[in-house]
Amino acid sequence: MDLGIKNKKALIMASSKGLGKSVALELAKEGAVVMICGRTEADLIETANEISQINNAKVHYVVGDVASGSDRHKILTQAKSKMGTVDILVTNSGGPPFGNFEQHNEQDWENAYRLLLESVVGMIKGVLPDMKKNKWGRIISITSQAVKQPVEGLILSNSIRASVVGLVKTLSNELGAYNITVNNVMPGYTQTKRLENLIAKNPNLLKIAEEIPLGRIGKPEEFAAAVVFLASERASYITGVSLPIDGGWIKGI
Ligand SMILES: NC(=O)c1ccc[n+]([C@@H]2O[C@H](COP(=O)([O-])OP(=O)(O)OC[C@H]3O[C@@H](n4cnc5c(N)ncnc54)[C@H](OP(=O)(O)O)[C@@H]3O)[C@@H](O)[C@H]2O)c1
């Protein structure tokens, strides 16, 4: 199937590693021009080199912290100057700290808000004028399975990411008239550095696979395949959805 996104311009947040990197790789395989971002330049250079090996893919990188307003401004300015426009925006960030309610103070909540919600709002605001003008856009937020089924010890993520789902659903109503789709993807346990770190801190998590109907942890490329489809021309009539990519982990219907 031709996904119809050759030469579309894609900005993928938090993408030097893990899920974001995998999405950038798969978008590049479909012929999209990609811009990756993260806080560590050495990792960005390595990932940009890796992506550029794919059919001479066009890839740019920008160093920036998505939780910082001035860095977001820099990222958006670079995207405009290097790619001209952003057709596909994939929002993502690192995860907030672990802990239960009594372990977090008000500053932790504010930091989590900046990282998980303000970053998404800020990036969408930045790309929207061009998407509206071009009458074509794909916005995809990466949240977590935790928004449908809270994960123990992740109160900051469980709470604030759920607001991103409200944002996405509301925006899908507001932006449909401009041929802009807005969707949310909810990764389940997926084999990335973050999950490896989690398991190192809590070896009990090795038993996770037993709770997953498909009986295993997901691969980043399996996650990315679904995101790339939502980013494609072929997904032109899908908006406002929250798609789990979790091997069936979420138990609700
Ligand atoms: N993997 C899973 O099983 C899973 C499941 C559910 C939800 N999630 C969520 O999905 C997101 C991505 O997870 P992952 O597993 O891909 O993590 P990862 O392997 O640790 O990769 C995180 C990427 O984001 C970048 N990043 C982190 N914080 C950033 C910031 N403030 N600004 C810009 N870039 C930033 C990192 O680069 P720098 O550190 O250099 O900035 C890196 O490129 C996280 O929010 C995580 O909580 C993951």
CSV table of C-alpha atoms and ligand atoms in Angstrom, one decimal:
chain,number,residue,atom,x,y,z
A,1,MET,CA,0.0,0.0,0.0
A,2,ASP,CA,1.3,3.4,-0.9
A,3,LEU,CA,0.7,5.5,2.2
A,4,GLY,CA,0.9,8.8,0.2
A,5,ILE,CA,3.3,10.7,2.3
A,6,LYS,CA,6.3,10.9,0.1
A,7,ASN,CA,8.0,14.3,0.7
A,8,LYS,CA,5.5,15.3,3.4
A,9,LYS,CA,7.4,17.1,6.2
A,10,ALA,CA,7.3,15.5,9.6
A,11,LEU,CA,8.4,16.9,12.9
A,12,ILE,CA,8.8,14.2,15.6
A,13,MET,CA,9.3,15.3,19.2
A,14,ALA,CA,11.7,13.5,21.6
A,15,SER,CA,13.0,11.2,18.8
A,16,SER,CA,16.7,10.5,19.2
A,17,LYS,CA,15.8,7.2,20.9
A,18,GLY,CA,13.0,4.8,21.7
A,19,LEU,CA,9.5,5.2,20.3
A,20,GLY,CA,10.1,8.7,18.7
A,21,LYS,CA,13.2,7.4,16.9
A,22,SER,CA,11.3,4.4,15.6
A,23,VAL,CA,8.5,6.6,14.3
A,24,ALA,CA,11.0,8.9,12.5
A,25,LEU,CA,12.7,5.8,10.9
A,26,GLU,CA,9.4,4.4,9.6
A,27,LEU,CA,8.3,7.8,8.3
A,28,ALA,CA,11.6,8.2,6.5
A,29,LYS,CA,11.1,4.7,4.9
A,30,GLU,CA,7.8,6.1,3.5
A,31,GLY,CA,9.7,8.9,1.9
A,32,ALA,CA,8.8,11.7,4.3
A,33,VAL,CA,11.3,14.4,5.2
A,34,VAL,CA,11.9,14.1,8.9
A,35,MET,CA,13.1,16.4,11.7
A,36,ILE,CA,14.1,14.8,15.0
A,37,CYS,CA,14.6,16.4,18.3
A,38,GLY,CA,16.0,15.7,21.8
A,39,ARG,CA,18.2,17.2,24.4
A,40,THR,CA,21.4,15.3,23.6
A,41,GLU,CA,23.2,16.3,20.4
A,42,ALA,CA,25.4,13.2,20.1
A,43,ASP,CA,22.4,10.9,20.1
A,44,LEU,CA,20.6,13.1,17.5
A,45,ILE,CA,23.6,13.0,15.2
A,46,GLU,CA,23.8,9.2,15.6
A,47,THR,CA,20.1,8.8,14.9
A,48,ALA,CA,20.1,11.3,12.0
A,49,ASN,CA,23.0,9.3,10.4
A,50,GLU,CA,21.1,6.1,10.8
A,51,ILE,CA,17.9,7.5,9.2
A,52,SER,CA,19.9,9.1,6.3
A,53,GLN,CA,21.0,5.6,5.3
A,54,ILE,CA,17.4,4.8,4.3
A,55,ASN,CA,17.0,5.4,0.6
A,56,ASN,CA,18.9,8.7,1.0
A,57,ALA,CA,16.2,10.0,3.3
A,58,LYS,CA,16.1,13.7,4.1
A,59,VAL,CA,16.6,14.2,7.8
A,60,HIS,CA,17.2,17.2,10.0
A,61,TYR,CA,17.8,17.4,13.7
A,62,VAL,CA,17.4,20.1,16.4
A,63,VAL,CA,18.6,20.1,20.0
A,64,GLY,CA,15.8,21.1,22.4
A,65,ASP,CA,13.8,20.3,25.5
A,66,VAL,CA,10.1,20.0,24.7
A,67,ALA,CA,9.3,21.2,28.2
A,68,SER,CA,10.8,24.6,27.6
A,69,GLY,CA,8.9,27.3,25.8
A,70,SER,CA,12.1,28.9,24.4
A,71,ASP,CA,13.3,25.6,23.1
A,72,ARG,CA,10.0,24.9,21.5
A,73,HIS,CA,10.2,28.2,19.7
A,74,LYS,CA,13.7,27.2,18.5
A,75,ILE,CA,12.4,23.8,17.3
A,76,LEU,CA,9.6,25.4,15.4
A,77,THR,CA,11.8,28.0,13.9
A,78,GLN,CA,14.3,25.4,12.7
A,79,ALA,CA,11.5,23.2,11.3
A,80,LYS,CA,10.2,26.1,9.3
A,81,SER,CA,13.7,27.1,8.0
A,82,LYS,CA,14.8,23.6,7.2
A,83,MET,CA,11.6,22.0,5.9
A,84,GLY,CA,9.4,25.1,5.0
A,85,THR,CA,6.3,23.7,6.7
A,86,VAL,CA,5.2,20.8,9.0
A,87,ASP,CA,2.6,18.5,7.6
A,88,ILE,CA,2.9,15.8,10.2
A,89,LEU,CA,3.5,16.5,13.9
A,90,VAL,CA,4.1,13.7,16.4
A,91,THR,CA,4.2,14.9,20.0
A,92,ASN,CA,6.2,13.0,22.5
A,93,SER,CA,8.5,13.5,25.5
A,94,GLY,CA,10.2,11.6,28.2
A,95,GLY,CA,8.1,10.3,31.0
A,96,PRO,CA,7.6,12.0,34.4
A,97,PRO,CA,9.1,10.5,37.6
A,98,PHE,CA,7.5,7.5,39.3
A,99,GLY,CA,5.9,7.6,42.7
A,100,ASN,CA,2.5,7.7,44.4
A,101,PHE,CA,0.5,10.7,45.4
A,102,GLU,CA,2.2,11.4,48.7
A,103,GLN,CA,5.7,11.2,47.1
A,104,HIS,CA,5.1,14.2,44.8
A,105,ASN,CA,5.1,17.8,45.7
A,106,GLU,CA,3.4,20.7,43.8
A,107,GLN,CA,6.6,21.4,41.8
A,108,ASP,CA,6.6,17.8,40.6
A,109,TRP,CA,3.0,18.3,39.3
A,110,GLU,CA,3.9,21.5,37.6
A,111,ASN,CA,7.0,19.9,35.9
A,112,ALA,CA,4.8,17.0,34.7
A,113,TYR,CA,2.3,19.5,33.4
A,114,ARG,CA,5.0,21.3,31.4
A,115,LEU,CA,6.5,18.1,30.1
A,116,LEU,CA,3.3,16.3,29.1
A,117,LEU,CA,0.6,18.8,28.4
A,118,GLU,CA,2.1,22.3,27.8
A,119,SER,CA,4.6,20.8,25.4
A,120,VAL,CA,1.8,19.3,23.3
A,121,VAL,CA,-0.3,22.5,23.3
A,122,GLY,CA,2.8,24.6,22.4
A,123,MET,CA,3.8,22.5,19.5
A,124,ILE,CA,0.3,22.2,18.1
A,125,LYS,CA,-0.1,26.0,18.3
A,126,GLY,CA,3.2,26.4,16.4
A,127,VAL,CA,2.3,24.1,13.4
A,128,LEU,CA,-1.4,24.9,13.1
A,129,PRO,CA,-1.3,28.1,10.9
A,130,ASP,CA,0.5,26.3,8.1
A,131,MET,CA,-1.6,23.1,8.3
A,132,LYS,CA,-4.7,25.3,8.1
A,133,LYS,CA,-3.4,27.2,5.2
A,134,ASN,CA,-2.4,24.0,3.4
A,135,LYS,CA,-5.7,22.3,4.2
A,136,TRP,CA,-3.8,19.1,5.2
A,137,GLY,CA,-2.4,18.0,8.5
A,138,ARG,CA,-1.8,15.1,10.7
A,139,ILE,CA,-1.3,15.5,14.5
A,140,ILE,CA,-0.5,12.4,16.5
A,141,SER,CA,0.1,12.5,20.3
A,142,ILE,CA,2.0,9.7,22.0
A,143,THR,CA,0.7,9.2,25.5
A,144,SER,CA,0.5,5.8,27.2
A,145,GLN,CA,-1.8,2.8,27.9
A,146,ALA,CA,-1.9,4.5,31.4
A,147,VAL,CA,-4.6,6.9,30.2
A,148,LYS,CA,-7.1,4.1,29.8
A,149,GLN,CA,-5.9,1.9,32.7
A,150,PRO,CA,-3.8,3.6,35.3
A,151,VAL,CA,-0.4,2.0,36.0
A,152,GLU,CA,0.5,1.7,39.7
A,153,GLY,CA,3.1,4.2,40.9
A,154,LEU,CA,2.7,6.4,37.9
A,155,ILE,CA,0.2,9.0,39.2
A,156,LEU,CA,1.7,11.9,37.3
A,157,SER,CA,1.5,10.1,34.0
A,158,ASN,CA,-1.9,8.6,34.7
A,159,SER,CA,-3.4,12.0,35.5
A,160,ILE,CA,-1.8,14.5,33.2
A,161,ARG,CA,-1.6,12.3,30.0
A,162,ALA,CA,-5.4,11.8,30.3
A,163,SER,CA,-5.8,15.5,29.7
A,164,VAL,CA,-3.9,15.1,26.4
A,165,VAL,CA,-6.7,12.7,25.3
A,166,GLY,CA,-9.3,15.4,26.0
A,167,LEU,CA,-7.2,17.9,24.1
A,168,VAL,CA,-6.9,15.6,21.1
A,169,LYS,CA,-10.6,14.7,21.0
A,170,THR,CA,-11.6,18.4,21.2
A,171,LEU,CA,-9.2,19.5,18.6
A,172,SER,CA,-10.4,16.8,16.2
A,173,ASN,CA,-13.8,18.5,16.3
A,174,GLU,CA,-12.3,21.9,15.8
A,175,LEU,CA,-9.9,21.1,13.0
A,176,GLY,CA,-11.8,18.6,10.9
A,177,ALA,CA,-13.0,21.4,8.6
A,178,TYR,CA,-9.3,22.1,7.7
A,179,ASN,CA,-8.7,18.5,6.7
A,180,ILE,CA,-6.4,18.1,9.8
A,181,THR,CA,-6.8,14.9,11.7
A,182,VAL,CA,-5.8,14.7,15.3
A,183,ASN,CA,-5.3,11.3,17.0
A,184,ASN,CA,-3.7,9.8,20.1
A,185,VAL,CA,-1.7,6.6,20.4
A,186,MET,CA,-1.2,4.7,23.6
A,187,PRO,CA,1.9,2.6,23.7
A,188,GLY,CA,1.9,-0.4,25.9
A,189,TYR,CA,5.1,-2.0,27.2
A,190,THR,CA,7.5,-1.5,24.4
A,191,GLN,CA,11.2,-2.5,24.3
A,192,THR,CA,13.0,0.8,24.7
A,193,LYS,CA,15.7,2.2,27.0
A,194,ARG,CA,13.0,3.6,29.2
A,195,LEU,CA,11.5,0.2,29.8
A,196,GLU,CA,15.0,-1.3,30.4
A,197,ASN,CA,15.6,1.3,33.0
A,198,LEU,CA,12.2,0.6,34.6
A,199,ILE,CA,12.9,-3.1,34.8
A,200,ALA,CA,16.4,-2.5,36.3
A,201,LYS,CA,14.7,-0.5,39.1
A,202,ASN,CA,11.9,-2.9,39.5
A,203,PRO,CA,12.8,-6.5,38.4
A,204,ASN,CA,9.2,-7.6,39.2
A,205,LEU,CA,8.3,-5.9,35.9
A,206,LEU,CA,10.0,-8.8,34.1
A,207,LYS,CA,6.7,-10.6,34.7
A,208,ILE,CA,4.8,-8.0,32.6
A,209,ALA,CA,4.6,-10.2,29.6
A,210,GLU,CA,2.4,-12.6,31.5
A,211,GLU,CA,-0.3,-9.9,31.7
A,212,ILE,CA,-0.2,-9.2,28.0
A,213,PRO,CA,-2.6,-11.3,25.8
A,214,LEU,CA,0.0,-11.5,23.0
A,215,GLY,CA,2.5,-12.8,25.6
A,216,ARG,CA,5.4,-10.5,25.0
A,217,ILE,CA,6.7,-6.9,25.1
A,218,GLY,CA,6.1,-4.9,21.9
A,219,LYS,CA,8.8,-3.9,19.5
A,220,PRO,CA,9.3,-0.1,18.7
A,221,GLU,CA,8.7,-0.8,15.0
A,222,GLU,CA,5.4,-2.4,15.7
A,223,PHE,CA,4.4,0.8,17.5
A,224,ALA,CA,5.7,3.0,14.8
A,225,ALA,CA,3.8,1.2,12.0
A,226,ALA,CA,0.5,2.2,13.6
A,227,VAL,CA,1.7,5.8,14.0
A,228,VAL,CA,2.8,6.1,10.4
A,229,PHE,CA,-0.5,4.8,9.2
A,230,LEU,CA,-2.3,7.5,11.2
A,231,ALA,CA,0.1,10.0,9.7
A,232,SER,CA,-0.6,8.9,6.2
A,233,GLU,CA,-3.0,10.0,3.4
A,234,ARG,CA,-4.6,6.6,3.7
A,235,ALA,CA,-5.8,7.4,7.2
A,236,SER,CA,-7.8,10.5,5.9
A,237,TYR,CA,-11.1,9.5,7.6
A,238,ILE,CA,-9.7,8.6,11.0
A,239,THR,CA,-9.7,11.4,13.6
A,240,GLY,CA,-10.3,11.8,17.3
A,241,VAL,CA,-9.3,8.2,18.1
A,242,SER,CA,-7.1,6.9,20.9
A,243,LEU,CA,-5.4,3.8,19.7
A,244,PRO,CA,-3.8,1.3,22.1
A,245,ILE,CA,-0.7,-0.4,20.7
A,246,ASP,CA,-0.4,-2.7,23.7
A,247,GLY,CA,-0.6,-6.3,22.7
A,248,GLY,CA,-4.1,-6.3,24.3
A,249,TRP,CA,-2.9,-5.2,27.8
A,250,ILE,CA,-5.8,-2.7,28.5
A,251,LYS,CA,-8.5,-4.8,30.0
A,252,GLY,CA,-11.6,-2.6,29.4
A,253,ILE,CA,-13.8,-2.8,26.3
B,1,LIG,N1,8.5,2.3,26.2
B,1,LIG,C1,7.3,2.0,26.8
B,1,LIG,O1,7.1,0.8,27.2
B,1,LIG,C2,6.3,3.1,27.0
B,1,LIG,C3,5.0,2.7,27.4
B,1,LIG,C4,4.1,3.8,27.6
B,1,LIG,C5,4.4,5.1,27.5
B,1,LIG,N2,5.7,5.4,27.2
B,1,LIG,C6,6.1,6.8,27.1
B,1,LIG,O2,6.5,7.1,25.8
B,1,LIG,C7,7.5,8.2,25.8
B,1,LIG,C8,8.7,7.7,25.1
B,1,LIG,O3,9.2,6.6,25.8
B,1,LIG,P1,10.5,5.8,25.2
B,1,LIG,O4,10.3,4.4,25.8
B,1,LIG,O5,10.7,6.0,23.8
B,1,LIG,O6,11.7,6.5,26.0
B,1,LIG,P2,13.3,6.5,25.8
B,1,LIG,O7,13.7,5.2,25.1
B,1,LIG,O8,13.9,6.9,27.0
B,1,LIG,O9,13.5,7.7,24.7
B,1,LIG,C9,13.1,9.0,25.1
B,1,LIG,C10,13.5,10.0,23.9
B,1,LIG,O10,12.9,11.2,24.3
B,1,LIG,C11,13.9,12.2,24.4
B,1,LIG,N3,13.5,13.2,25.4
B,1,LIG,C12,13.3,12.9,26.7
B,1,LIG,N4,12.8,13.9,27.4
B,1,LIG,C13,12.9,15.0,26.5
B,1,LIG,C14,12.6,16.4,26.6
B,1,LIG,N5,12.2,16.9,27.7
B,1,LIG,N6,12.7,17.1,25.4
B,1,LIG,C15,13.1,16.5,24.3
B,1,LIG,N7,13.4,15.2,24.1
B,1,LIG,C16,13.3,14.5,25.2
B,1,LIG,C17,15.2,11.4,24.7
B,1,LIG,O11,16.4,12.1,24.4
B,1,LIG,P3,17.1,13.1,25.4
B,1,LIG,O12,17.1,12.3,26.8
B,1,LIG,O13,18.5,13.2,24.9
B,1,LIG,O14,16.4,14.3,25.5
B,1,LIG,C18,15.0,10.2,23.8
B,1,LIG,O15,15.3,10.5,22.5
B,1,LIG,C19,7.7,8.5,27.3
B,1,LIG,O16,6.9,9.6,27.7
B,1,LIG,C20,7.2,7.2,28.0
B,1,LIG,O17,6.8,7.5,29.3
B,1,LIG,C21,6.7,4.5,26.9
